[in-house]
PDB file of C-alpha atoms in Angstrom:
ATOM      1  CA  UNK A   1      -1.640  12.590   5.850  1.00 73.00           C
ATOM      2  CA  UNK A   2      -0.435  13.211   1.497  1.00 74.00           C
ATOM      3  CA  UNK A   3      -3.182  12.394  -0.006  1.00 92.00           C
ATOM      4  CA  UNK A   4      -4.000  12.540  -3.633  1.00 96.00           C
ATOM      5  CA  UNK A   5      -8.424  12.390  -4.366  1.00 97.00           C
ATOM      6  CA  UNK A   6      -9.440  11.622  -8.306  1.00 97.00           C
ATOM      7  CA  UNK A   7     -12.696  11.984  -9.568  1.00 97.00           C
ATOM      8  CA  UNK A   8     -14.494  10.524 -11.696  1.00 97.00           C
ATOM      9  CA  UNK A   9     -13.271   7.424 -10.793  1.00 96.00           C
ATOM     10  CA  UNK A  10     -14.297   6.102 -15.225  1.00 97.00           C
ATOM     11  CA  UNK A  11     -16.215   7.855 -18.137  1.00 97.00           C
ATOM     12  CA  UNK A  12     -17.231   7.392 -21.312  1.00 98.00           C
ATOM     13  CA  UNK A  13     -16.973  10.156 -23.610  1.00 97.00           C
ATOM     14  CA  UNK A  14     -17.709  10.053 -27.701  1.00 98.00           C
ATOM     15  CA  UNK A  15     -14.793  10.772 -30.042  1.00 98.00           C
ATOM     16  CA  UNK A  16     -14.220  14.704 -30.759  1.00 97.00           C
ATOM     17  CA  UNK A  17     -15.821  15.292 -27.696  1.00 98.00           C
ATOM     18  CA  UNK A  18     -14.355  17.184 -24.493  1.00 98.00           C
ATOM     19  CA  UNK A  19     -13.687  16.468 -21.000  1.00 97.00           C
ATOM     20  CA  UNK A  20     -12.570  17.504 -17.686  1.00 98.00           C
ATOM     21  CA  UNK A  21     -10.004  14.923 -15.029  1.00 98.00           C
ATOM     22  CA  UNK A  22     -10.123  16.811 -11.502  1.00 98.00           C
ATOM     23  CA  UNK A  23      -7.361  16.084  -8.615  1.00 98.00           C
ATOM     24  CA  UNK A  24      -7.798  17.347  -5.580  1.00 97.00           C
ATOM     25  CA  UNK A  25      -4.889  16.911  -2.887  1.00 96.00           C
ATOM     26  CA  UNK A  26      -3.689  17.308   0.636  1.00 94.00           C
ATOM     27  CA  UNK A  27      -0.067  17.244  -0.012  1.00 88.00           C
ATOM     28  CA  UNK A  28       2.224  19.241   2.486  1.00 86.00           C
ATOM     29  CA  UNK A  29       4.376  21.112   1.172  1.00 87.00           C
ATOM     30  CA  UNK A  30       3.840  21.130  -2.264  1.00 88.00           C
ATOM     31  CA  UNK A  31       6.454  20.838  -5.139  1.00 88.00           C
ATOM     32  CA  UNK A  32       5.288  19.941  -8.480  1.00 91.00           C
ATOM     33  CA  UNK A  33       1.532  18.114  -9.725  1.00 94.00           C
ATOM     34  CA  UNK A  34       2.460  15.521 -12.586  1.00 94.00           C
ATOM     35  CA  UNK A  35      -0.585  14.128 -15.021  1.00 97.00           C
ATOM     36  CA  UNK A  36       0.440  10.801 -16.149  1.00 97.00           C
ATOM     37  CA  UNK A  37      -1.313   8.792 -18.939  1.00 97.00           C
ATOM     38  CA  UNK A  38      -0.963   4.603 -18.674  1.00 97.00           C
ATOM     39  CA  UNK A  39      -2.255   3.503 -21.696  1.00 96.00           C
ATOM     40  CA  UNK A  40      -3.452  -1.081 -20.913  1.00 93.00           C
ATOM     41  CA  UNK A  41      -0.607  -2.987 -20.599  1.00 89.00           C
ATOM     42  CA  UNK A  42       1.902  -0.447 -21.042  1.00 94.00           C
ATOM     43  CA  UNK A  43       3.624   2.012 -17.461  1.00 95.00           C
ATOM     44  CA  UNK A  44       2.366   5.203 -17.351  1.00 96.00           C
ATOM     45  CA  UNK A  45       3.885   8.507 -19.306  1.00 95.00           C
ATOM     46  CA  UNK A  46       3.798  11.986 -18.111  1.00 93.00           C
ATOM     47  CA  UNK A  47       1.780  14.492 -19.845  1.00 94.00           C
ATOM     48  CA  UNK A  48       2.949  18.055 -18.083  1.00 92.00           C
ATOM     49  CA  UNK A  49       4.799  19.171 -15.026  1.00 91.00           C
ATOM     50  CA  UNK A  50       3.432  22.344 -12.747  1.00 91.00           C
ATOM     51  CA  UNK A  51       4.727  23.997 -10.119  1.00 89.00           C
ATOM     52  CA  UNK A  52       3.863  26.394  -7.862  1.00 85.00           C
ATOM     53  CA  UNK A  53       3.476  29.278  -9.643  1.00 88.00           C
ATOM     54  CA  UNK A  54       2.236  27.673 -13.162  1.00 90.00           C
ATOM     55  CA  UNK A  55      -1.534  28.026 -13.480  1.00 92.00           C
ATOM     56  CA  UNK A  56      -1.895  26.598 -16.810  1.00 95.00           C
ATOM     57  CA  UNK A  57      -0.029  24.270 -18.888  1.00 94.00           C
ATOM     58  CA  UNK A  58      -0.737  22.989 -22.334  1.00 93.00           C
ATOM     59  CA  UNK A  59       0.445  19.893 -24.349  1.00 91.00           C
ATOM     60  CA  UNK A  60      -0.994  18.860 -28.129  1.00 94.00           C
ATOM     61  CA  UNK A  61      -4.663  18.587 -27.117  1.00 96.00           C
ATOM     62  CA  UNK A  62      -4.115  18.140 -22.957  1.00 97.00           C
ATOM     63  CA  UNK A  63      -4.415  21.167 -20.627  1.00 97.00           C
ATOM     64  CA  UNK A  64      -3.479  21.211 -17.121  1.00 97.00           C
ATOM     65  CA  UNK A  65      -4.650  23.895 -14.537  1.00 97.00           C
ATOM     66  CA  UNK A  66      -2.910  23.700 -10.785  1.00 96.00           C
ATOM     67  CA  UNK A  67      -4.985  26.444  -8.495  1.00 95.00           C
ATOM     68  CA  UNK A  68      -2.020  25.651  -5.809  1.00 91.00           C
ATOM     69  CA  UNK A  69      -4.732  27.978  -2.556  1.00 92.00           C
ATOM     70  CA  UNK A  70      -7.346  25.124  -2.741  1.00 95.00           C
ATOM     71  CA  UNK A  71      -4.929  22.190  -4.242  1.00 95.00           C
ATOM     72  CA  UNK A  72      -6.938  21.606  -6.886  1.00 97.00           C
ATOM     73  CA  UNK A  73      -5.927  20.981 -10.487  1.00 97.00           C
ATOM     74  CA  UNK A  74      -7.790  19.231 -13.502  1.00 98.00           C
ATOM     75  CA  UNK A  75      -6.885  17.965 -16.626  1.00 98.00           C
ATOM     76  CA  UNK A  76      -8.921  18.852 -19.933  1.00 98.00           C
ATOM     77  CA  UNK A  77      -8.946  16.612 -22.935  1.00 98.00           C
ATOM     78  CA  UNK A  78     -10.562  18.259 -26.708  1.00 98.00           C
ATOM     79  CA  UNK A  79     -11.615  16.851 -29.154  1.00 97.00           C
ATOM     80  CA  UNK A  80     -10.777  13.416 -27.779  1.00 97.00           C
ATOM     81  CA  UNK A  81      -9.661  10.947 -29.881  1.00 97.00           C
ATOM     82  CA  UNK A  82      -9.487   6.624 -29.603  1.00 98.00           C
ATOM     83  CA  UNK A  83      -6.299   6.487 -28.317  1.00 97.00           C
ATOM     84  CA  UNK A  84      -6.907   8.807 -25.746  1.00 98.00           C
ATOM     85  CA  UNK A  85      -8.342   5.739 -23.953  1.00 98.00           C
ATOM     86  CA  UNK A  86      -6.274   5.264 -20.887  1.00 98.00           C
ATOM     87  CA  UNK A  87      -6.177   5.919 -17.301  1.00 98.00           C
ATOM     88  CA  UNK A  88      -5.009   9.119 -15.848  1.00 98.00           C
ATOM     89  CA  UNK A  89      -2.820   9.347 -13.104  1.00 98.00           C
ATOM     90  CA  UNK A  90      -2.355  12.779 -11.019  1.00 97.00           C
ATOM     91  CA  UNK A  91       1.048  12.716  -8.923  1.00 95.00           C
ATOM     92  CA  UNK A  92       1.684  15.177  -6.301  1.00 94.00           C
ATOM     93  CA  UNK A  93       5.443  15.690  -4.953  1.00 90.00           C
ATOM     94  CA  UNK A  94       6.356  17.584  -1.265  1.00 86.00           C
ATOM     95  CA  UNK A  95       9.961  19.149  -1.258  1.00 74.00           C
ATOM     96  CA  UNK A  96      11.463  14.886  -0.953  1.00 75.00           C
ATOM     97  CA  UNK A  97      11.246  12.088  -3.445  1.00 76.00           C
ATOM     98  CA  UNK A  98       8.621  10.666  -2.169  1.00 80.00           C
ATOM     99  CA  UNK A  99       5.035  10.935  -4.473  1.00 90.00           C
ATOM    100  CA  UNK A 100       1.993  10.885  -3.734  1.00 93.00           C
ATOM    101  CA  UNK A 101      -0.781   9.092  -5.888  1.00 95.00           C
ATOM    102  CA  UNK A 102      -3.915   9.157  -7.476  1.00 96.00           C
ATOM    103  CA  UNK A 103      -5.949   6.068  -8.243  1.00 96.00           C
ATOM    104  CA  UNK A 104      -6.375   7.535 -11.711  1.00 97.00           C
ATOM    105  CA  UNK A 105      -9.854   8.128 -13.869  1.00 98.00           C
ATOM    106  CA  UNK A 106     -10.155   6.002 -16.117  1.00 97.00           C
ATOM    107  CA  UNK A 107     -10.822   7.048 -19.778  1.00 98.00           C
ATOM    108  CA  UNK A 108     -12.749   5.014 -22.782  1.00 98.00           C
ATOM    109  CA  UNK A 109     -13.508   7.391 -25.891  1.00 98.00           C
ATOM    110  CA  UNK A 110     -16.404   5.443 -27.820  1.00 97.00           C
ATOM    111  CA  UNK A 111     -16.241   6.378 -31.902  1.00 96.00           C
TER     112      UNK A 111
ATOM    113  CA  UNK B   1      10.109   2.024 -26.473  1.00 52.00           C
ATOM    114  CA  UNK B   2      10.131   3.397 -23.138  1.00 60.00           C
ATOM    115  CA  UNK B   3      14.147   3.274 -22.303  1.00 93.00           C
ATOM    116  CA  UNK B   4      13.231   0.925 -18.727  1.00 97.00           C
ATOM    117  CA  UNK B   5      12.319  -2.537 -19.810  1.00 97.00           C
ATOM    118  CA  UNK B   6      11.150  -5.046 -17.309  1.00 98.00           C
ATOM    119  CA  UNK B   7      11.097  -8.991 -18.032  1.00 97.00           C
ATOM    120  CA  UNK B   8       8.615 -11.071 -17.926  1.00 97.00           C
ATOM    121  CA  UNK B   9       5.803  -9.242 -18.687  1.00 97.00           C
ATOM    122  CA  UNK B  10       3.322 -11.829 -17.718  1.00 97.00           C
ATOM    123  CA  UNK B  11       4.116 -14.045 -14.399  1.00 96.00           C
ATOM    124  CA  UNK B  12       2.545 -17.144 -12.718  1.00 95.00           C
ATOM    125  CA  UNK B  13       4.136 -18.757  -9.726  1.00 93.00           C
ATOM    126  CA  UNK B  14       2.052 -20.652  -6.634  1.00 90.00           C
ATOM    127  CA  UNK B  15       2.574 -19.633  -3.226  1.00 88.00           C
ATOM    128  CA  UNK B  16       5.738 -21.940  -2.933  1.00 87.00           C
ATOM    129  CA  UNK B  17       7.788 -20.904  -5.874  1.00 88.00           C
ATOM    130  CA  UNK B  18      10.687 -18.965  -6.007  1.00 94.00           C
ATOM    131  CA  UNK B  19      10.652 -16.423  -8.947  1.00 95.00           C
ATOM    132  CA  UNK B  20      12.607 -13.171  -9.584  1.00 97.00           C
ATOM    133  CA  UNK B  21      11.908  -9.821 -11.827  1.00 98.00           C
ATOM    134  CA  UNK B  22      14.100  -7.887 -14.105  1.00 98.00           C
ATOM    135  CA  UNK B  23      14.856  -4.586 -14.604  1.00 98.00           C
ATOM    136  CA  UNK B  24      16.987  -2.592 -16.670  1.00 97.00           C
ATOM    137  CA  UNK B  25      17.641   1.216 -17.581  1.00 97.00           C
ATOM    138  CA  UNK B  26      18.954   2.335 -20.529  1.00 93.00           C
ATOM    139  CA  UNK B  27      18.750   5.994 -19.578  1.00 95.00           C
ATOM    140  CA  UNK B  28      21.960   6.753 -17.729  1.00 94.00           C
ATOM    141  CA  UNK B  29      19.444   7.151 -14.432  1.00 94.00           C
ATOM    142  CA  UNK B  30      20.764   7.057 -10.784  1.00 93.00           C
ATOM    143  CA  UNK B  31      17.907   6.482  -9.729  1.00 94.00           C
ATOM    144  CA  UNK B  32      15.185   3.523 -10.012  1.00 95.00           C
ATOM    145  CA  UNK B  33      12.374   2.506  -7.878  1.00 95.00           C
ATOM    146  CA  UNK B  34       9.985  -0.090  -7.012  1.00 96.00           C
ATOM    147  CA  UNK B  35       6.046   0.233  -7.763  1.00 96.00           C
ATOM    148  CA  UNK B  36       2.901  -2.085  -7.042  1.00 97.00           C
ATOM    149  CA  UNK B  37       0.063  -1.279  -8.826  1.00 96.00           C
ATOM    150  CA  UNK B  38      -3.121  -3.238  -7.786  1.00 95.00           C
ATOM    151  CA  UNK B  39      -6.657  -2.066  -9.543  1.00 90.00           C
ATOM    152  CA  UNK B  40      -8.394   1.113  -8.401  1.00 87.00           C
ATOM    153  CA  UNK B  41      -5.999   1.531  -5.889  1.00 92.00           C
ATOM    154  CA  UNK B  42      -2.715   4.227  -6.105  1.00 94.00           C
ATOM    155  CA  UNK B  43       0.892   2.950  -7.251  1.00 95.00           C
ATOM    156  CA  UNK B  44       2.682   1.867  -3.992  1.00 94.00           C
ATOM    157  CA  UNK B  45       6.337   2.757  -3.594  1.00 93.00           C
ATOM    158  CA  UNK B  46       8.357  -0.748  -2.472  1.00 95.00           C
ATOM    159  CA  UNK B  47      12.038   0.129  -2.855  1.00 94.00           C
ATOM    160  CA  UNK B  48      13.860   2.726  -4.051  1.00 93.00           C
ATOM    161  CA  UNK B  49      17.358   2.593  -5.004  1.00 94.00           C
ATOM    162  CA  UNK B  50      19.943   5.294  -5.425  1.00 91.00           C
ATOM    163  CA  UNK B  51      23.479   5.107  -6.764  1.00 88.00           C
ATOM    164  CA  UNK B  52      23.064   1.852  -6.222  1.00 88.00           C
ATOM    165  CA  UNK B  53      22.078   1.795  -2.249  1.00 90.00           C
ATOM    166  CA  UNK B  54      19.403   1.122  -0.896  1.00 90.00           C
ATOM    167  CA  UNK B  55      17.285   4.268   0.701  1.00 88.00           C
ATOM    168  CA  UNK B  56      13.348   3.074   0.854  1.00 81.00           C
ATOM    169  CA  UNK B  57      12.361  -0.078   2.119  1.00 79.00           C
ATOM    170  CA  UNK B  58       8.308   1.046   2.475  1.00 78.00           C
ATOM    171  CA  UNK B  59       6.962  -1.052   5.134  1.00 87.00           C
ATOM    172  CA  UNK B  60       7.719  -4.442   2.511  1.00 93.00           C
ATOM    173  CA  UNK B  61       7.336  -7.886   3.507  1.00 93.00           C
ATOM    174  CA  UNK B  62      10.033  -9.710   3.794  1.00 93.00           C
ATOM    175  CA  UNK B  63       8.794 -11.905   0.720  1.00 95.00           C
ATOM    176  CA  UNK B  64      10.209  -9.438  -1.541  1.00 96.00           C
ATOM    177  CA  UNK B  65      14.020  -8.883  -1.660  1.00 96.00           C
ATOM    178  CA  UNK B  66      14.691  -6.438  -3.781  1.00 96.00           C
ATOM    179  CA  UNK B  67      18.284  -6.520  -5.429  1.00 96.00           C
ATOM    180  CA  UNK B  68      20.435  -3.270  -7.572  1.00 96.00           C
ATOM    181  CA  UNK B  69      24.108  -4.606  -9.033  1.00 94.00           C
ATOM    182  CA  UNK B  70      24.290  -1.541 -10.411  1.00 93.00           C
ATOM    183  CA  UNK B  71      22.909   1.435 -11.519  1.00 91.00           C
ATOM    184  CA  UNK B  72      21.011  -0.269 -14.957  1.00 95.00           C
ATOM    185  CA  UNK B  73      19.539  -3.633 -13.606  1.00 97.00           C
ATOM    186  CA  UNK B  74      16.791  -3.737 -10.424  1.00 97.00           C
ATOM    187  CA  UNK B  75      15.531  -6.866  -9.217  1.00 98.00           C
ATOM    188  CA  UNK B  76      12.432  -7.857  -7.288  1.00 98.00           C
ATOM    189  CA  UNK B  77      13.553 -11.264  -5.966  1.00 97.00           C
ATOM    190  CA  UNK B  78       9.965 -13.356  -5.267  1.00 96.00           C
ATOM    191  CA  UNK B  79       9.388 -16.172  -2.159  1.00 93.00           C
ATOM    192  CA  UNK B  80       6.470 -17.881  -0.674  1.00 93.00           C
ATOM    193  CA  UNK B  81       3.814 -15.202  -1.856  1.00 94.00           C
ATOM    194  CA  UNK B  82       0.591 -15.151  -1.580  1.00 94.00           C
ATOM    195  CA  UNK B  83      -2.708 -14.818  -3.454  1.00 94.00           C
ATOM    196  CA  UNK B  84      -3.475 -10.927  -2.581  1.00 94.00           C
ATOM    197  CA  UNK B  85       0.597 -10.098  -3.694  1.00 96.00           C
ATOM    198  CA  UNK B  86      -1.501 -10.430  -7.687  1.00 96.00           C
ATOM    199  CA  UNK B  87      -0.831  -6.795  -9.313  1.00 97.00           C
ATOM    200  CA  UNK B  88       1.147  -5.192 -11.715  1.00 97.00           C
ATOM    201  CA  UNK B  89       4.761  -4.427 -10.617  1.00 98.00           C
ATOM    202  CA  UNK B  90       6.151  -1.154 -12.666  1.00 98.00           C
ATOM    203  CA  UNK B  91      10.283  -0.455 -12.453  1.00 98.00           C
ATOM    204  CA  UNK B  92      10.905   3.545 -12.606  1.00 96.00           C
ATOM    205  CA  UNK B  93      13.893   5.310 -12.930  1.00 96.00           C
ATOM    206  CA  UNK B  94      15.086   8.747 -12.493  1.00 93.00           C
ATOM    207  CA  UNK B  95      17.897  10.750 -13.176  1.00 91.00           C
ATOM    208  CA  UNK B  96      19.044  12.462  -9.690  1.00 86.00           C
ATOM    209  CA  UNK B  97      16.832  11.370  -6.453  1.00 83.00           C
ATOM    210  CA  UNK B  98      14.639  14.279  -6.249  1.00 77.00           C
ATOM    211  CA  UNK B  99      11.349  15.614  -6.417  1.00 70.00           C
ATOM    212  CA  UNK B 100      11.644  17.856  -9.765  1.00 76.00           C
ATOM    213  CA  UNK B 101      12.955  14.503 -11.314  1.00 84.00           C
ATOM    214  CA  UNK B 102      10.405  12.856 -13.360  1.00 87.00           C
ATOM    215  CA  UNK B 103       9.810   9.288 -13.959  1.00 92.00           C
ATOM    216  CA  UNK B 104       9.819   7.217 -16.284  1.00 95.00           C
ATOM    217  CA  UNK B 105       8.434   3.721 -16.086  1.00 96.00           C
ATOM    218  CA  UNK B 106       8.412   0.466 -17.755  1.00 97.00           C
ATOM    219  CA  UNK B 107       5.761  -1.492 -19.017  1.00 96.00           C
ATOM    220  CA  UNK B 108       5.810  -3.821 -15.949  1.00 97.00           C
ATOM    221  CA  UNK B 109       5.279  -7.284 -14.647  1.00 98.00           C
ATOM    222  CA  UNK B 110       1.704  -8.615 -14.700  1.00 97.00           C
ATOM    223  CA  UNK B 111       1.888 -11.185 -11.790  1.00 97.00           C
ATOM    224  CA  UNK B 112      -0.627 -13.773 -10.779  1.00 96.00           C
ATOM    225  CA  UNK B 113      -0.178 -15.655  -7.543  1.00 95.00           C
ATOM    226  CA  UNK B 114      -2.209 -18.929  -7.498  1.00 92.00           C
TER     227      UNK B 114
END
């Protein structure tokens, strides 16, 4: 069964600090992995997409990594801002249109 | 403006009511989806339409009935729901029905069944 596990479930950080979110998956075959950001009361918005051959990809203060051998991905947030408070969802795609979603990590940034 | 608009944003209904959720996408996409999001759980795929044809009914109870009259509009008709159906219902669209085609989500309808 294709599964996506995210950790931690939630975390609290101070503004300006960094944090790293983890995603482990068992989806096979693997096509791509996306990180989505979901603000409270809004729908998810795509941050990055990574394919099998990509190890690192950055989008402003967000840096995603992928290790396709160990089936792990991480999302690093640098110099966090209050607007980074959200749920971050890891989504893995197999060879069809069906996606496997993680339950998300809720990040709270405090001043 | 996300390009995918859902109405209403909030809905409270009794178990005997009939209501409908509406989704409209302004992106020219060919595929549309309904997802259910419950607290602390992964998104659950409910229905998928491609070029107005249903291609997926993910074991969803018949009290949920989708309708896709054209490629820009998607409805979810609700009747005799249960309290456990309370959740955030998200509509999404993608350019085509393929694994590399990113999803664009609406902001959801927060449904409460009393």
